[in-house]
mmCIF file of C-alpha atoms in Angstrom:
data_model
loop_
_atom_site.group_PDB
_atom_site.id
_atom_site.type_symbol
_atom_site.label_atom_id
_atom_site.label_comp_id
_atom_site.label_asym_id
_atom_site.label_seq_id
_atom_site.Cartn_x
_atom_site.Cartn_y
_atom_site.Cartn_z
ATOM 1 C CA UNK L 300 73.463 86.407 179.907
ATOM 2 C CA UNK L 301 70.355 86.875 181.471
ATOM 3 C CA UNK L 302 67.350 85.113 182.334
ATOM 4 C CA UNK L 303 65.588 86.968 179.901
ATOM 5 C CA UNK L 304 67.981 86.093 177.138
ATOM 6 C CA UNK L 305 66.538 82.998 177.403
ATOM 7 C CA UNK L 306 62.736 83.311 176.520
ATOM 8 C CA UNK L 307 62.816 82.705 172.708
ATOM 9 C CA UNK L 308 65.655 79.460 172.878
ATOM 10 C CA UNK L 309 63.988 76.288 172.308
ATOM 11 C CA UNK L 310 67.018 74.282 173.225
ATOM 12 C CA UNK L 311 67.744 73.268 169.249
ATOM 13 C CA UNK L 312 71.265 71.015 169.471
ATOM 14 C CA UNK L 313 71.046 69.924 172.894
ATOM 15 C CA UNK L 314 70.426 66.618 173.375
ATOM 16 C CA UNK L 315 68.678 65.082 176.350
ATOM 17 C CA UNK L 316 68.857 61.825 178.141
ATOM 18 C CA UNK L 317 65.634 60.832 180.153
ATOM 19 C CA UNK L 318 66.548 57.944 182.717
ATOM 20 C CA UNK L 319 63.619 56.888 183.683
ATOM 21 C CA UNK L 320 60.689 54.595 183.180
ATOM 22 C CA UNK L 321 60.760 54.518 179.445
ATOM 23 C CA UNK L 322 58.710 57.363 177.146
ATOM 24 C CA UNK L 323 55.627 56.416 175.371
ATOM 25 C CA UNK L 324 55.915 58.148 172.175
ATOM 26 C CA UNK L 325 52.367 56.964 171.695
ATOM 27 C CA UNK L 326 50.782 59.381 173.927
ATOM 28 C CA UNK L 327 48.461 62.490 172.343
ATOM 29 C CA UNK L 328 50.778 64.506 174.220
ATOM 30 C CA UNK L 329 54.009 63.838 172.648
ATOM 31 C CA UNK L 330 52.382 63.586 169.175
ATOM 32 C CA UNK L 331 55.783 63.937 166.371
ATOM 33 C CA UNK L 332 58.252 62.798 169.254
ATOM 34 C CA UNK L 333 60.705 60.889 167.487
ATOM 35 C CA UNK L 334 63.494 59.647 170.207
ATOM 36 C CA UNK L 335 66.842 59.528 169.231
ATOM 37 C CA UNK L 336 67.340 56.545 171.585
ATOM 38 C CA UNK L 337 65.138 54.232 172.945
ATOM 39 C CA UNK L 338 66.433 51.869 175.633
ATOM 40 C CA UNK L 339 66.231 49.360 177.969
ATOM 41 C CA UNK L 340 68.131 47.149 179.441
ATOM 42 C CA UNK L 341 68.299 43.071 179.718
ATOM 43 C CA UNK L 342 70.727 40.885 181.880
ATOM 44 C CA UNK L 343 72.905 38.793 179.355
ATOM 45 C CA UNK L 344 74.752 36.032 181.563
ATOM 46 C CA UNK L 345 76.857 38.472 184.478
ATOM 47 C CA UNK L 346 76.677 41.569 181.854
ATOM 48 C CA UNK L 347 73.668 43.875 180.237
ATOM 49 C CA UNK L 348 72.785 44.633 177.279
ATOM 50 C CA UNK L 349 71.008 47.493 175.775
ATOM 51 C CA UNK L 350 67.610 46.478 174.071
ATOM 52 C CA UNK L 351 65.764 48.545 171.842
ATOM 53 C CA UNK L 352 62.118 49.654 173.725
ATOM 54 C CA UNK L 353 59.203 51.379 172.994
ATOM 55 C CA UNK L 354 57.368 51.663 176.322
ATOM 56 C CA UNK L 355 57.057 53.319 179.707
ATOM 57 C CA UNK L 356 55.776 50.762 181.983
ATOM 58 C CA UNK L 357 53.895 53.436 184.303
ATOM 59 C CA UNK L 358 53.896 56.740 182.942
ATOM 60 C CA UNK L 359 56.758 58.857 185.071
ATOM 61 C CA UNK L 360 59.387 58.988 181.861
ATOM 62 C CA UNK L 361 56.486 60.146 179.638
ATOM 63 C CA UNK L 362 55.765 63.189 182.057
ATOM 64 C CA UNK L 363 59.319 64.103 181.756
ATOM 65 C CA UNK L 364 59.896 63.865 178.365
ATOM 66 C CA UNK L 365 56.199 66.112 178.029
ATOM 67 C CA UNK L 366 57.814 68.846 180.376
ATOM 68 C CA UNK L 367 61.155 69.040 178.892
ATOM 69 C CA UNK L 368 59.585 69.121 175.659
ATOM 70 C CA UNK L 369 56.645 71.615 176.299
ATOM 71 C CA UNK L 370 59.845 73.792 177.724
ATOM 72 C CA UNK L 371 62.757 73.156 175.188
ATOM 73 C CA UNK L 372 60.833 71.689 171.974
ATOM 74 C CA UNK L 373 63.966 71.484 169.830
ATOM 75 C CA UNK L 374 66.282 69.588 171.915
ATOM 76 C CA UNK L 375 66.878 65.932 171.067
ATOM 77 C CA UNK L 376 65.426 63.427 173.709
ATOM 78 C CA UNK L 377 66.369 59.767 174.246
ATOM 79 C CA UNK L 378 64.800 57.417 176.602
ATOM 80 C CA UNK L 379 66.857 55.134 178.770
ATOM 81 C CA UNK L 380 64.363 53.123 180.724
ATOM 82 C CA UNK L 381 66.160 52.274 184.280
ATOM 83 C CA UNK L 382 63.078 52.511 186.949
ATOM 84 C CA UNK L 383 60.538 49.287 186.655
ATOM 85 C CA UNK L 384 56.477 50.579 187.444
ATOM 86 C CA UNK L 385 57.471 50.486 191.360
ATOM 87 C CA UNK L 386 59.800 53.901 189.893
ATOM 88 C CA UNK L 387 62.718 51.533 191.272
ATOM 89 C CA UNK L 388 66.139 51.238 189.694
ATOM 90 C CA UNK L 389 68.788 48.928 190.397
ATOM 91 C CA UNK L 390 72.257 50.949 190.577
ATOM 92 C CA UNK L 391 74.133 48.571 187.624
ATOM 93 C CA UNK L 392 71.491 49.694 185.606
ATOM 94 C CA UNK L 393 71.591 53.479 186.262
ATOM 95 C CA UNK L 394 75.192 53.545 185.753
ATOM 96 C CA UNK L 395 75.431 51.108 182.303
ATOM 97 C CA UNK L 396 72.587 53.261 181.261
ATOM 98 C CA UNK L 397 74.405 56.366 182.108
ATOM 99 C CA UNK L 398 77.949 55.692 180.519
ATOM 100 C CA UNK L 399 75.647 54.678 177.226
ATOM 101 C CA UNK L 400 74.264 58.294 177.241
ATOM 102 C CA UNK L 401 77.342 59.990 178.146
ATOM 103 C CA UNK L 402 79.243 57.696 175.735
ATOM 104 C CA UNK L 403 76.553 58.456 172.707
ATOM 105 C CA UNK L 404 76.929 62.099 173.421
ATOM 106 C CA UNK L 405 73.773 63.496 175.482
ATOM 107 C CA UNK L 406 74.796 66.904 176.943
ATOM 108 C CA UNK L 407 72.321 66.241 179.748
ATOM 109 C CA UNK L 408 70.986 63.498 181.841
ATOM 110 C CA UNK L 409 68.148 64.204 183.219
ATOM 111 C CA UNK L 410 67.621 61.504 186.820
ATOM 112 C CA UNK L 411 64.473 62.190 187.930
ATOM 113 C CA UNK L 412 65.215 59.878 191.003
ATOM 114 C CA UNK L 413 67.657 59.298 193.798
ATOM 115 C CA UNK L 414 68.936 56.754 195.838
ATOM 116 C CA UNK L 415 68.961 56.898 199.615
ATOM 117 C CA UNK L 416 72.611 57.540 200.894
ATOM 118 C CA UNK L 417 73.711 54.012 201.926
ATOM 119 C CA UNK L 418 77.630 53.773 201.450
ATOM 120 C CA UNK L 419 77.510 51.059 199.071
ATOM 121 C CA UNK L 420 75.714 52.591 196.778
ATOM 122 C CA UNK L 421 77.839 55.780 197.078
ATOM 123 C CA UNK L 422 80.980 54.542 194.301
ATOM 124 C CA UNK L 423 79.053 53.352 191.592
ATOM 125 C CA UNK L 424 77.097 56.536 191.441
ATOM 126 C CA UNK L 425 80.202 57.987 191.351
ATOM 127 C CA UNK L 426 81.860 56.681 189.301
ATOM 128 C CA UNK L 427 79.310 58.003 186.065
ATOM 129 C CA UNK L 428 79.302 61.145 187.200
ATOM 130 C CA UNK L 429 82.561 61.514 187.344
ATOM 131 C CA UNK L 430 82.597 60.140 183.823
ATOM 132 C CA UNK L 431 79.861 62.322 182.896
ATOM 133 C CA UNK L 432 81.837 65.610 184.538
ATOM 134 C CA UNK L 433 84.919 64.894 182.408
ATOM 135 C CA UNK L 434 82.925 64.856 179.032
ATOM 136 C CA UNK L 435 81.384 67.564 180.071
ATOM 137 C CA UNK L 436 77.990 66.471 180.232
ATOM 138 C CA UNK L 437 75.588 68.040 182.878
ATOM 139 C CA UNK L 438 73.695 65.928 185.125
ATOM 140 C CA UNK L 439 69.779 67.191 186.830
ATOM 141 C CA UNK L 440 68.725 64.775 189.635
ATOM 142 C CA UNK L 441 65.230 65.099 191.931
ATOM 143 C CA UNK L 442 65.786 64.717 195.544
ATOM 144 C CA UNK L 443 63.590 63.422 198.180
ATOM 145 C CA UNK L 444 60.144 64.578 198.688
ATOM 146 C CA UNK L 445 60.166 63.740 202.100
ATOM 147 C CA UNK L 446 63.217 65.441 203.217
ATOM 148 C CA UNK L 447 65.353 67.314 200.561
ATOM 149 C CA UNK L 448 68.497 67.058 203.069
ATOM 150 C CA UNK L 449 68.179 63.370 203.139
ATOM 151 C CA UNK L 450 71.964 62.143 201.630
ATOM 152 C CA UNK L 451 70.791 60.541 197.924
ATOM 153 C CA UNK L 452 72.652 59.890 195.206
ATOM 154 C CA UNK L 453 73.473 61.303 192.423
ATOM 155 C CA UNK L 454 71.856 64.334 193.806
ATOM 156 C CA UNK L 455 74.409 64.835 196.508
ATOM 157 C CA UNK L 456 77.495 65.021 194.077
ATOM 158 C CA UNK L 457 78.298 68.478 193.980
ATOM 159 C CA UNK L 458 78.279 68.600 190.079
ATOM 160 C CA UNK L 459 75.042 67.566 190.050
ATOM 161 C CA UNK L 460 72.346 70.594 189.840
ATOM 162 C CA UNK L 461 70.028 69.039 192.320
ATOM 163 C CA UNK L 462 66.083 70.113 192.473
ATOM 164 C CA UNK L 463 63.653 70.240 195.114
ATOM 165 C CA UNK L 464 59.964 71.015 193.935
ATOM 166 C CA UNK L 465 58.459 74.490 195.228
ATOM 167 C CA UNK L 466 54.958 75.851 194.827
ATOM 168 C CA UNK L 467 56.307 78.255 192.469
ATOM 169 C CA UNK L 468 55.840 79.950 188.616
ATOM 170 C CA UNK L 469 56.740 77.473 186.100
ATOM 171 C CA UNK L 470 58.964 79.692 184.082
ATOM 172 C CA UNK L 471 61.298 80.696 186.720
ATOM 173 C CA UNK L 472 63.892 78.574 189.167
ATOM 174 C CA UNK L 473 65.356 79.572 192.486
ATOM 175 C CA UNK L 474 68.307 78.793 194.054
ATOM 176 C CA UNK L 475 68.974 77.613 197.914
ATOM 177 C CA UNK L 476 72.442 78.429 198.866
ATOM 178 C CA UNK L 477 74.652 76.579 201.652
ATOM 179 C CA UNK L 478 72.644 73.010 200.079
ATOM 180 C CA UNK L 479 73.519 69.840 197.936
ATOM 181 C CA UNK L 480 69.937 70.563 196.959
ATOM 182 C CA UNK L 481 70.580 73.886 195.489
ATOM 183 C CA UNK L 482 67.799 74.529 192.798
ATOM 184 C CA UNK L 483 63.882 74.516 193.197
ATOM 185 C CA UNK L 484 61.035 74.789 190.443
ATOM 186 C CA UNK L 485 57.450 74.136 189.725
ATOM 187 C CA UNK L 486 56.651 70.287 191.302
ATOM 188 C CA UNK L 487 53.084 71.022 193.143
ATOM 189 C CA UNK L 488 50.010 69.995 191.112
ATOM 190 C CA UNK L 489 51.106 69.438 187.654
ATOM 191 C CA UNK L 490 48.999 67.984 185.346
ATOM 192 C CA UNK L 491 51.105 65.304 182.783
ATOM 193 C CA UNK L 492 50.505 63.042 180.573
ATOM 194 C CA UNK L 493 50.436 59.766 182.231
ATOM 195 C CA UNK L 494 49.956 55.828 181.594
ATOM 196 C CA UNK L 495 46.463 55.968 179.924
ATOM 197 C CA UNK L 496 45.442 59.638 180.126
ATOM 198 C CA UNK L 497 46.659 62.700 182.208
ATOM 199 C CA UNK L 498 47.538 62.812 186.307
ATOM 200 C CA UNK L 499 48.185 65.617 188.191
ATOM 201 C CA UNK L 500 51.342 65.042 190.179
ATOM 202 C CA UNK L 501 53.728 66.267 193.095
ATOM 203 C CA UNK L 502 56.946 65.660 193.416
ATOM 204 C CA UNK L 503 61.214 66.749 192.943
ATOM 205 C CA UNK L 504 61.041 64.165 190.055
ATOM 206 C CA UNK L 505 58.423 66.780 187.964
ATOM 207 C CA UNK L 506 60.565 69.940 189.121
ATOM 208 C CA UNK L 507 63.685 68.746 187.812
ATOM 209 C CA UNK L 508 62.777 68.452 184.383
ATOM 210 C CA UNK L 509 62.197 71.977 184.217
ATOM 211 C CA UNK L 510 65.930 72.908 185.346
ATOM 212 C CA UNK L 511 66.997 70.555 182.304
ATOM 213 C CA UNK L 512 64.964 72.783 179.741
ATOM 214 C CA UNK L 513 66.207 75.466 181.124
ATOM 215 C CA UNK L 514 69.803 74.090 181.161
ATOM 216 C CA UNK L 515 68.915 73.133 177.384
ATOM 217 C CA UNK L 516 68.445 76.788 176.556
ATOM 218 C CA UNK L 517 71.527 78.171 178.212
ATOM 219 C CA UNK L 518 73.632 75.210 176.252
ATOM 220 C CA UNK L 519 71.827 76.501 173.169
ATOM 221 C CA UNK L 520 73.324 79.619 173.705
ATOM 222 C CA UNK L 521 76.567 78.551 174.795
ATOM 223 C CA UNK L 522 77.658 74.925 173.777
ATOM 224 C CA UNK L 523 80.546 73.078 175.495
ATOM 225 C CA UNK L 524 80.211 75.331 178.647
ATOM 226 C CA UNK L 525 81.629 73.486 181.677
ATOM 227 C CA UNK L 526 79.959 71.612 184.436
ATOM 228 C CA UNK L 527 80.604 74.755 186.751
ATOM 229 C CA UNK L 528 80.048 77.227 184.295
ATOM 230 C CA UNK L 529 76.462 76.284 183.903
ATOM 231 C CA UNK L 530 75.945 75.597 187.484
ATOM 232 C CA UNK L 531 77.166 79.225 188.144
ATOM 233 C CA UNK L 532 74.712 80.699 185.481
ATOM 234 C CA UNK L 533 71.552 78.870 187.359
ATOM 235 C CA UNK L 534 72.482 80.411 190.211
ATOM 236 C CA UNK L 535 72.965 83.570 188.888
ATOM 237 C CA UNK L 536 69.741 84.203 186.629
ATOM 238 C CA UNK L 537 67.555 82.227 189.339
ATOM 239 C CA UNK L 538 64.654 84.030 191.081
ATOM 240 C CA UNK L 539 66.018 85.919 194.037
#
């Protein structure tokens, strides 16, 4: 399969989890999105509980879920709001929020985040994506836009297709070899629908979103594929 075998795939079947800040479905720009999950989550004595949402409470999960879907308009998106309007998460959250998707079958998580490399954050991360990796469902983190060899998690897992942004077409992807942050793609100046009208933004978080569509196409075309598998076609169809 080639890159080019992927222009007219629209990712139809795949469905998508967006951890982020919550999607507003209300925007112009996602006009006739209907999510398939919309989610946050509430402390409930020492546990959480998923609540149903219907908000993004600053505007980052709604310019994801606009570039996945201006990308791969077939695939099925859910929202699983885990970053509060500072784009902060708590790490209980990402992972309960995480283990819902993977448990309510998503075939990609799409973490348009990352947390710096402390060591106690370092199990919990792993411990969903190694969840994730044995159900075979493919995880796309941002890295840091200061310093894309900075240790952050779950970027740094190596079955995580990590993205840098790159001032770059938006219909291709490259690939950096001998890196945990392996892929880049279009993250310089793109204008998204944001929290009351449109930004234009910078930034990993707006790059990796376009690996996910992509990743949506090529799981179009071949459902079930392995973690590797799909790493290994990125790699081989991206941009020299």
């Amino acid at each position: 399969m080639t890159r080019a075998d992927l222009q007219n795939l629209t990712g139809k079947g795949v469905r998508i989890a967006v951890l982020d800040s919550g999607i507003d479905t209300t925007h112009p720009a996602l006009d006739g999105l209907q999510l398939a999950d919309d989610i946050a989550f509430e402390r409930d004595g020492p546990f959480l509980k998923a609540v149903e949402t219907s908000s993004d409470v600053i505007g980052h999960g709604t310019a994801i879920a606009w570039i996945i879907r201006s990308m791969a308009p077939d695939a099925e998106i859910g929202s699983f709001r885990v970053l509060d309007a500072d784009l902060r998460g708590r790490t209980t959250i990402i992972w309960e929020a995480a283990r819902l998707a993977v448990q309510r079958g998503y075939h990609i998580l799409n973490c348009s985040f990352g947390s710096p490399g402390e060591a106690r954050f370092v199990m919990p991360y792993k411990e969903w994506t190694d969840e994730a990796y044995l159900h075979r469902a493919h995880i796309v983190a941002a890295c840091s836009n200061e310093d894309a060899n900075q240790r952050e998690w779950p970027g740094w897992f190596p079955t995580v297709l990590t993205v840098n942004l790159a001032d770059m077409p938006p219909e291709v992807w490259s690939h950096r070899p001998d890196s945990m942050v392996e892929f880049l793609a279009h993250g310089l100046n793109v204008k998204v629908p944001w929290q009351g009208g449109w930004k234009v933004v910078t930034g990993s978080s707006f790059a990796a979103p376009r690996v996910t569509a992509w990743l949506a196409r090529i799981l179009e075309a071949q459902p079930g594929i392995s973690v590797e598998t799909a790493k290994e076609m990125m790699r081989g169809m991206a941009r020299e």
